[in-house]
Amino acid sequence: MTIELRHLRAFLAIAEEGTITRAAARLHIGQPALSRTLRQLESHLGVRLVDRSTHHLELTTAGRRFREKATAALAAVDAALDPRPLTALPLRLGHPWAALGGRTIPLLRRWDEEHPEVPLELRRIDDRTAGLAQGKVDVALLRGEVRAPGLVTELLRHEERIAVVPADSELASRSALALADLAAWPVALNTVAGTTTPELWPASARPRETIEVTNTDEWLTAIAVGRAVGVSTSATPGLHSHPSIAYRPLTDAPPVPLLLAWRSGTPTHPAIPALVALARQLVAED
């Protein structure tokens, strides 16, 4: 008779479960049918694979050897029939609020032109690592100090900080602002993914009031309605224009590092080096 994959799966289920009863339940077949399948396999091989002399089945010496071969054979078949490697896995690029700023659209377009076989998915995730630490993305654009363990980072550039103010405020009428100009207002702080904290100001001149928000939308709204001002980087206007918000240079705040990050010590997406190279090329063109 012809041996089929079901014979191998039946034998391995018996070997792993230790009883015909449990193996049959696992395979959703009757015990007589499973016993018959095992006998067919043993008859084809001409050897006894399972010792049935005890209540708890044991593999014979030949059975233990065949178990290794059957396991390898099924693994090879499962790999061959897995459709996922036949289509490229998307490269998931996370960011918490500004992606690559004004170079975000060029990044996506250039990627589609140069790597049409690998979809690049841009995902905004309100999290300090933009979902990277949780495995929600393969690589992330992050700003500021990255403290999460197990990540590899690549510095792309430093971005200048800017002031973000209500468009109808007196602050918007100025060509540039300093930290002291903002301290008289409540300052909106994104406590989940932002890079601004009260420590940005000198200890003797910190804002008298802060408004804590948990995502970019809340942060933009607080500023747009005139409840607060904010501090961001030069990338933000390129991705978050708003008629009720004005962006102005901030003259006395240190720049913010922009990083590409991915997980270390685990299999990584093979297209990450290509993304790093393209991102570096685009920021160098600014």
Short mmCIF file of C-alpha atoms in Angstrom, two decimals:
data_model
loop_
_atom_site.label_atom_id
_atom_site.label_comp_id
_atom_site.label_asym_id
_atom_site.label_seq_id
_atom_site.Cartn_x
_atom_site.Cartn_y
_atom_site.Cartn_z
CA MET A 1 0.00 0.00 0.00
CA THR A 2 0.98 3.66 -0.37
CA ILE A 3 2.14 5.50 2.73
CA GLU A 4 0.61 8.96 3.10
CA LEU A 5 1.28 11.95 5.31
CA ARG A 6 -1.56 10.86 7.59
CA HIS A 7 0.45 7.78 8.53
CA LEU A 8 3.36 9.94 9.68
CA ARG A 9 1.10 12.33 11.58
CA ALA A 10 -0.66 9.41 13.26
CA PHE A 11 2.63 7.85 14.36
CA LEU A 12 3.97 11.14 15.74
CA ALA A 13 0.74 11.82 17.62
CA ILE A 14 0.99 8.39 19.27
CA ALA A 15 4.67 8.96 20.09
CA GLU A 16 3.93 12.36 21.68
CA GLU A 17 0.71 11.45 23.51
CA GLY A 18 1.78 8.02 24.77
CA THR A 19 -1.66 6.42 24.34
CA ILE A 20 -3.92 5.59 21.43
CA THR A 21 -6.83 7.23 23.23
CA ARG A 22 -5.20 10.65 23.60
CA ALA A 23 -3.64 10.51 20.12
CA ALA A 24 -7.02 9.68 18.55
CA ALA A 25 -8.68 12.56 20.38
CA ARG A 26 -5.93 14.91 19.24
CA LEU A 27 -6.37 13.83 15.61
CA HIS A 28 -10.19 13.78 15.85
CA ILE A 29 -10.45 10.19 14.61
CA GLY A 30 -11.61 6.96 16.20
CA GLN A 31 -9.23 4.69 18.13
CA PRO A 32 -9.76 1.69 15.81
CA ALA A 33 -8.92 3.82 12.76
CA LEU A 34 -5.76 5.13 14.42
CA SER A 35 -4.63 1.62 15.42
CA ARG A 36 -5.24 0.46 11.87
CA THR A 37 -3.17 3.34 10.45
CA LEU A 38 -0.28 2.47 12.78
CA ARG A 39 -0.38 -1.17 11.71
CA GLN A 40 -0.32 -0.15 8.05
CA LEU A 41 2.79 1.96 8.63
CA GLU A 42 4.56 -0.82 10.54
CA SER A 43 3.63 -3.34 7.84
CA HIS A 44 5.07 -1.10 5.15
CA LEU A 45 8.33 -0.59 7.06
CA GLY A 46 8.54 -4.22 8.19
CA VAL A 47 9.35 -3.28 11.81
CA ARG A 48 7.46 -2.76 15.07
CA LEU A 49 7.47 0.97 15.91
CA VAL A 50 5.43 0.94 19.12
CA ASP A 51 5.63 -1.49 22.05
CA ARG A 52 2.01 -2.22 23.02
CA SER A 53 2.83 -4.55 25.92
CA THR A 54 2.17 -1.88 28.55
CA HIS A 55 -0.77 0.44 29.23
CA HIS A 56 1.46 3.43 28.39
CA LEU A 57 2.81 2.90 24.88
CA GLU A 58 6.56 3.05 24.38
CA LEU A 59 8.52 3.46 21.17
CA THR A 60 10.81 0.64 20.16
CA THR A 61 14.40 1.31 19.15
CA ALA A 62 13.26 1.37 15.51
CA GLY A 63 10.37 3.65 16.51
CA ARG A 64 12.70 6.17 18.12
CA ARG A 65 14.86 6.26 15.00
CA PHE A 66 11.87 6.56 12.71
CA ARG A 67 10.43 9.36 14.86
CA GLU A 68 13.38 11.59 13.94
CA LYS A 69 12.91 10.86 10.23
CA ALA A 70 9.14 11.38 10.37
CA THR A 71 9.52 14.68 12.22
CA ALA A 72 12.02 15.97 9.65
CA ALA A 73 9.87 14.79 6.75
CA LEU A 74 6.72 16.52 8.02
CA ALA A 75 8.64 19.71 8.80
CA ALA A 76 9.95 19.77 5.23
CA VAL A 77 6.48 19.22 3.81
CA ASP A 78 4.92 21.90 6.02
CA ALA A 79 7.64 24.36 4.98
CA ALA A 80 7.13 23.56 1.30
CA LEU A 81 3.36 24.07 1.56
CA ASP A 82 3.56 27.29 3.61
CA PRO A 83 2.37 30.07 1.27
CA ARG A 84 3.88 32.90 3.30
CA PRO A 85 7.44 32.75 1.90
CA LEU A 86 5.97 32.89 -1.61
CA THR A 87 4.91 36.48 -1.01
CA ALA A 88 7.15 39.09 0.59
CA LEU A 89 6.39 39.95 4.19
CA PRO A 90 5.65 43.67 4.60
CA LEU A 91 8.24 45.81 6.35
CA ARG A 92 6.38 47.52 9.21
CA LEU A 93 7.79 50.98 10.01
CA GLY A 94 6.52 52.45 13.26
CA HIS A 95 6.63 56.01 14.54
CA PRO A 96 4.97 57.74 17.50
CA TRP A 97 4.24 61.14 15.95
CA ALA A 98 6.31 62.61 13.12
CA ALA A 99 7.80 59.74 11.07
CA LEU A 100 10.43 61.31 8.79
CA GLY A 101 8.70 64.69 8.72
CA GLY A 102 8.57 66.27 5.28
CA ARG A 103 10.59 63.36 3.90
CA THR A 104 7.94 60.79 4.85
CA ILE A 105 6.11 60.83 1.51
CA PRO A 106 9.37 60.77 -0.50
CA LEU A 107 10.50 57.81 1.64
CA LEU A 108 7.36 55.83 0.87
CA ARG A 109 7.41 56.70 -2.83
CA ARG A 110 11.09 55.93 -3.29
CA TRP A 111 10.66 52.64 -1.46
CA ASP A 112 7.79 51.63 -3.75
CA GLU A 113 9.94 52.46 -6.77
CA GLU A 114 13.10 50.72 -5.60
CA HIS A 115 11.61 47.79 -3.65
CA PRO A 116 8.23 46.96 -5.20
CA GLU A 117 8.52 43.38 -3.98
CA VAL A 118 8.46 44.41 -0.28
CA PRO A 119 5.47 46.49 0.90
CA LEU A 120 6.45 49.23 3.36
CA GLU A 121 3.71 49.84 5.94
CA LEU A 122 3.85 53.07 7.96
CA ARG A 123 2.20 52.70 11.35
CA ARG A 124 1.73 55.41 13.97
CA ILE A 125 1.70 53.82 17.42
CA ASP A 126 1.44 55.94 20.55
CA ASP A 127 4.21 54.27 22.49
CA ARG A 128 7.75 55.19 23.51
CA THR A 129 9.19 52.68 21.01
CA ALA A 130 6.30 52.96 18.50
CA GLY A 131 5.41 49.32 19.11
CA LEU A 132 8.92 48.01 18.44
CA ALA A 133 9.48 46.55 21.90
CA GLN A 134 6.16 44.69 21.67
CA GLY A 135 6.89 43.27 18.22
CA LYS A 136 4.13 45.28 16.53
CA VAL A 137 6.59 46.70 13.98
CA ASP A 138 9.93 45.62 12.50
CA VAL A 139 11.71 48.98 12.66
CA ALA A 140 10.84 52.38 14.09
CA LEU A 141 11.68 56.06 13.71
CA LEU A 142 12.27 57.36 17.23
CA ARG A 143 13.38 60.65 18.73
CA GLY A 144 15.30 61.39 21.87
CA GLU A 145 17.01 58.91 24.15
CA VAL A 146 15.98 55.29 23.59
CA ARG A 147 16.18 53.37 26.86
CA ALA A 148 14.30 50.19 25.99
CA PRO A 149 16.63 47.17 26.23
CA GLY A 150 17.34 44.90 23.31
CA LEU A 151 17.21 47.53 20.58
CA VAL A 152 19.78 48.53 17.97
CA THR A 153 19.74 52.20 16.95
CA GLU A 154 21.12 54.08 13.97
CA LEU A 155 21.45 57.87 14.25
CA LEU A 156 20.06 59.60 11.15
CA ARG A 157 20.49 63.23 12.18
CA HIS A 158 19.73 65.83 14.84
CA GLU A 159 16.57 67.93 14.47
CA GLU A 160 16.16 71.46 15.73
CA ARG A 161 13.45 72.07 18.29
CA ILE A 162 10.60 74.41 17.43
CA ALA A 163 7.88 76.21 19.38
CA VAL A 164 4.28 75.27 18.63
CA VAL A 165 1.74 77.95 19.52
CA PRO A 166 -1.90 78.91 18.82
CA ALA A 167 -2.05 80.70 15.47
CA ASP A 168 -4.11 83.56 16.91
CA SER A 169 -1.81 84.15 19.90
CA GLU A 170 0.65 86.99 20.34
CA LEU A 171 3.46 84.44 20.24
CA ALA A 172 2.58 83.58 16.63
CA SER A 173 3.32 87.15 15.58
CA ARG A 174 7.02 86.72 16.41
CA SER A 175 9.56 85.32 13.97
CA ALA A 176 11.32 83.24 16.64
CA LEU A 177 10.78 82.32 20.27
CA ALA A 178 12.80 81.31 23.33
CA LEU A 179 11.99 78.89 26.12
CA ALA A 180 11.25 81.80 28.45
CA ASP A 181 8.55 83.03 26.07
CA LEU A 182 6.72 79.74 26.44
CA ALA A 183 7.08 79.40 30.22
CA ALA A 184 4.28 81.89 30.90
CA TRP A 185 1.83 79.57 29.15
CA PRO A 186 0.66 76.08 30.12
CA VAL A 187 2.85 73.64 28.19
CA ALA A 188 1.33 70.52 26.63
CA LEU A 189 3.44 67.42 27.32
CA ASN A 190 2.95 64.10 25.55
CA THR A 191 3.84 61.79 28.43
CA VAL A 192 3.63 58.62 26.32
CA ALA A 193 5.90 59.35 23.36
CA GLY A 194 7.03 62.98 23.53
CA THR A 195 10.56 64.30 24.00
CA THR A 196 9.65 67.43 25.98
CA THR A 197 9.72 67.52 29.78
CA PRO A 198 9.84 70.42 32.28
CA GLU A 199 13.58 69.71 32.61
CA LEU A 200 14.07 71.30 29.18
CA TRP A 201 13.75 74.67 30.94
CA PRO A 202 16.25 75.99 33.50
CA ALA A 203 15.28 75.02 37.04
CA SER A 204 14.57 78.65 37.92
CA ALA A 205 12.36 79.33 34.89
CA ARG A 206 10.23 76.26 34.31
CA PRO A 207 6.60 76.53 33.16
CA ARG A 208 4.16 77.23 35.94
CA GLU A 209 1.65 74.78 34.51
CA THR A 210 1.70 71.73 32.26
CA ILE A 211 -1.07 69.81 30.53
CA GLU A 212 -0.40 66.09 30.12
CA VAL A 213 -1.71 64.32 27.02
CA THR A 214 -1.24 60.79 25.78
CA ASN A 215 -1.04 61.16 22.00
CA THR A 216 -0.31 63.58 19.18
CA ASP A 217 -3.96 64.33 18.42
CA GLU A 218 -4.64 65.44 21.99
CA TRP A 219 -1.44 67.50 21.95
CA LEU A 220 -2.36 69.29 18.72
CA THR A 221 -5.90 69.97 19.94
CA ALA A 222 -4.75 71.49 23.24
CA ILE A 223 -2.56 73.95 21.34
CA ALA A 224 -5.05 74.67 18.55
CA VAL A 225 -7.80 75.73 20.96
CA GLY A 226 -5.41 78.00 22.89
CA ARG A 227 -5.13 75.99 26.09
CA ALA A 228 -1.39 75.44 25.83
CA VAL A 229 1.80 75.80 23.83
CA GLY A 230 4.21 73.05 22.95
CA VAL A 231 7.73 72.15 21.92
CA SER A 232 8.49 69.73 19.12
CA THR A 233 11.07 69.21 16.38
CA SER A 234 11.47 70.54 12.86
CA ALA A 235 9.91 67.33 11.48
CA THR A 236 6.47 67.99 12.93
CA PRO A 237 5.23 70.70 10.51
CA GLY A 238 5.87 68.40 7.57
CA LEU A 239 3.37 65.84 8.89
CA HIS A 240 1.02 67.88 11.08
CA SER A 241 -0.06 71.14 9.47
CA HIS A 242 -3.05 72.81 11.17
CA PRO A 243 -4.74 76.14 10.41
CA SER A 244 -5.00 76.96 14.12
CA ILE A 245 -1.36 76.21 14.92
CA ALA A 246 1.81 78.16 14.18
CA TYR A 247 5.34 76.76 14.22
CA ARG A 248 8.22 79.05 15.13
CA PRO A 249 11.99 78.47 15.57
CA LEU A 250 13.04 77.93 19.18
CA THR A 251 16.37 79.63 19.65
CA ASP A 252 17.72 78.22 22.91
CA ALA A 253 16.76 74.53 23.09
CA PRO A 254 19.11 71.66 22.22
CA PRO A 255 18.41 69.54 19.11
CA VAL A 256 16.81 66.10 19.26
CA PRO A 257 18.41 62.95 17.78
CA LEU A 258 16.38 61.10 15.15
CA LEU A 259 17.02 57.36 15.21
CA LEU A 260 16.07 54.26 13.31
CA ALA A 261 15.72 51.35 15.74
CA TRP A 262 15.10 47.62 15.46
CA ARG A 263 15.27 44.62 17.78
CA SER A 264 18.55 42.81 18.36
CA GLY A 265 19.11 39.15 19.07
CA THR A 266 16.09 37.96 17.07
CA PRO A 267 15.53 37.31 13.38
CA THR A 268 15.03 40.70 11.75
CA HIS A 269 13.34 41.64 8.52
CA PRO A 270 15.88 41.25 5.68
CA ALA A 271 14.87 44.61 4.17
CA ILE A 272 15.91 46.69 7.21
CA PRO A 273 19.42 47.50 5.85
CA ALA A 274 17.85 48.81 2.64
CA LEU A 275 15.48 51.02 4.64
CA VAL A 276 18.35 52.41 6.72
CA ALA A 277 20.29 53.23 3.56
CA LEU A 278 17.31 54.97 1.94
CA ALA A 279 16.47 56.97 5.07
CA ARG A 280 20.08 58.10 5.35
CA GLN A 281 20.07 59.16 1.72
CA LEU A 282 16.87 61.17 2.09
CA VAL A 283 17.91 63.05 5.23
CA ALA A 284 21.23 63.86 3.59
CA GLU A 285 19.35 65.57 0.75
CA ASP A 286 17.76 68.12 3.11
#
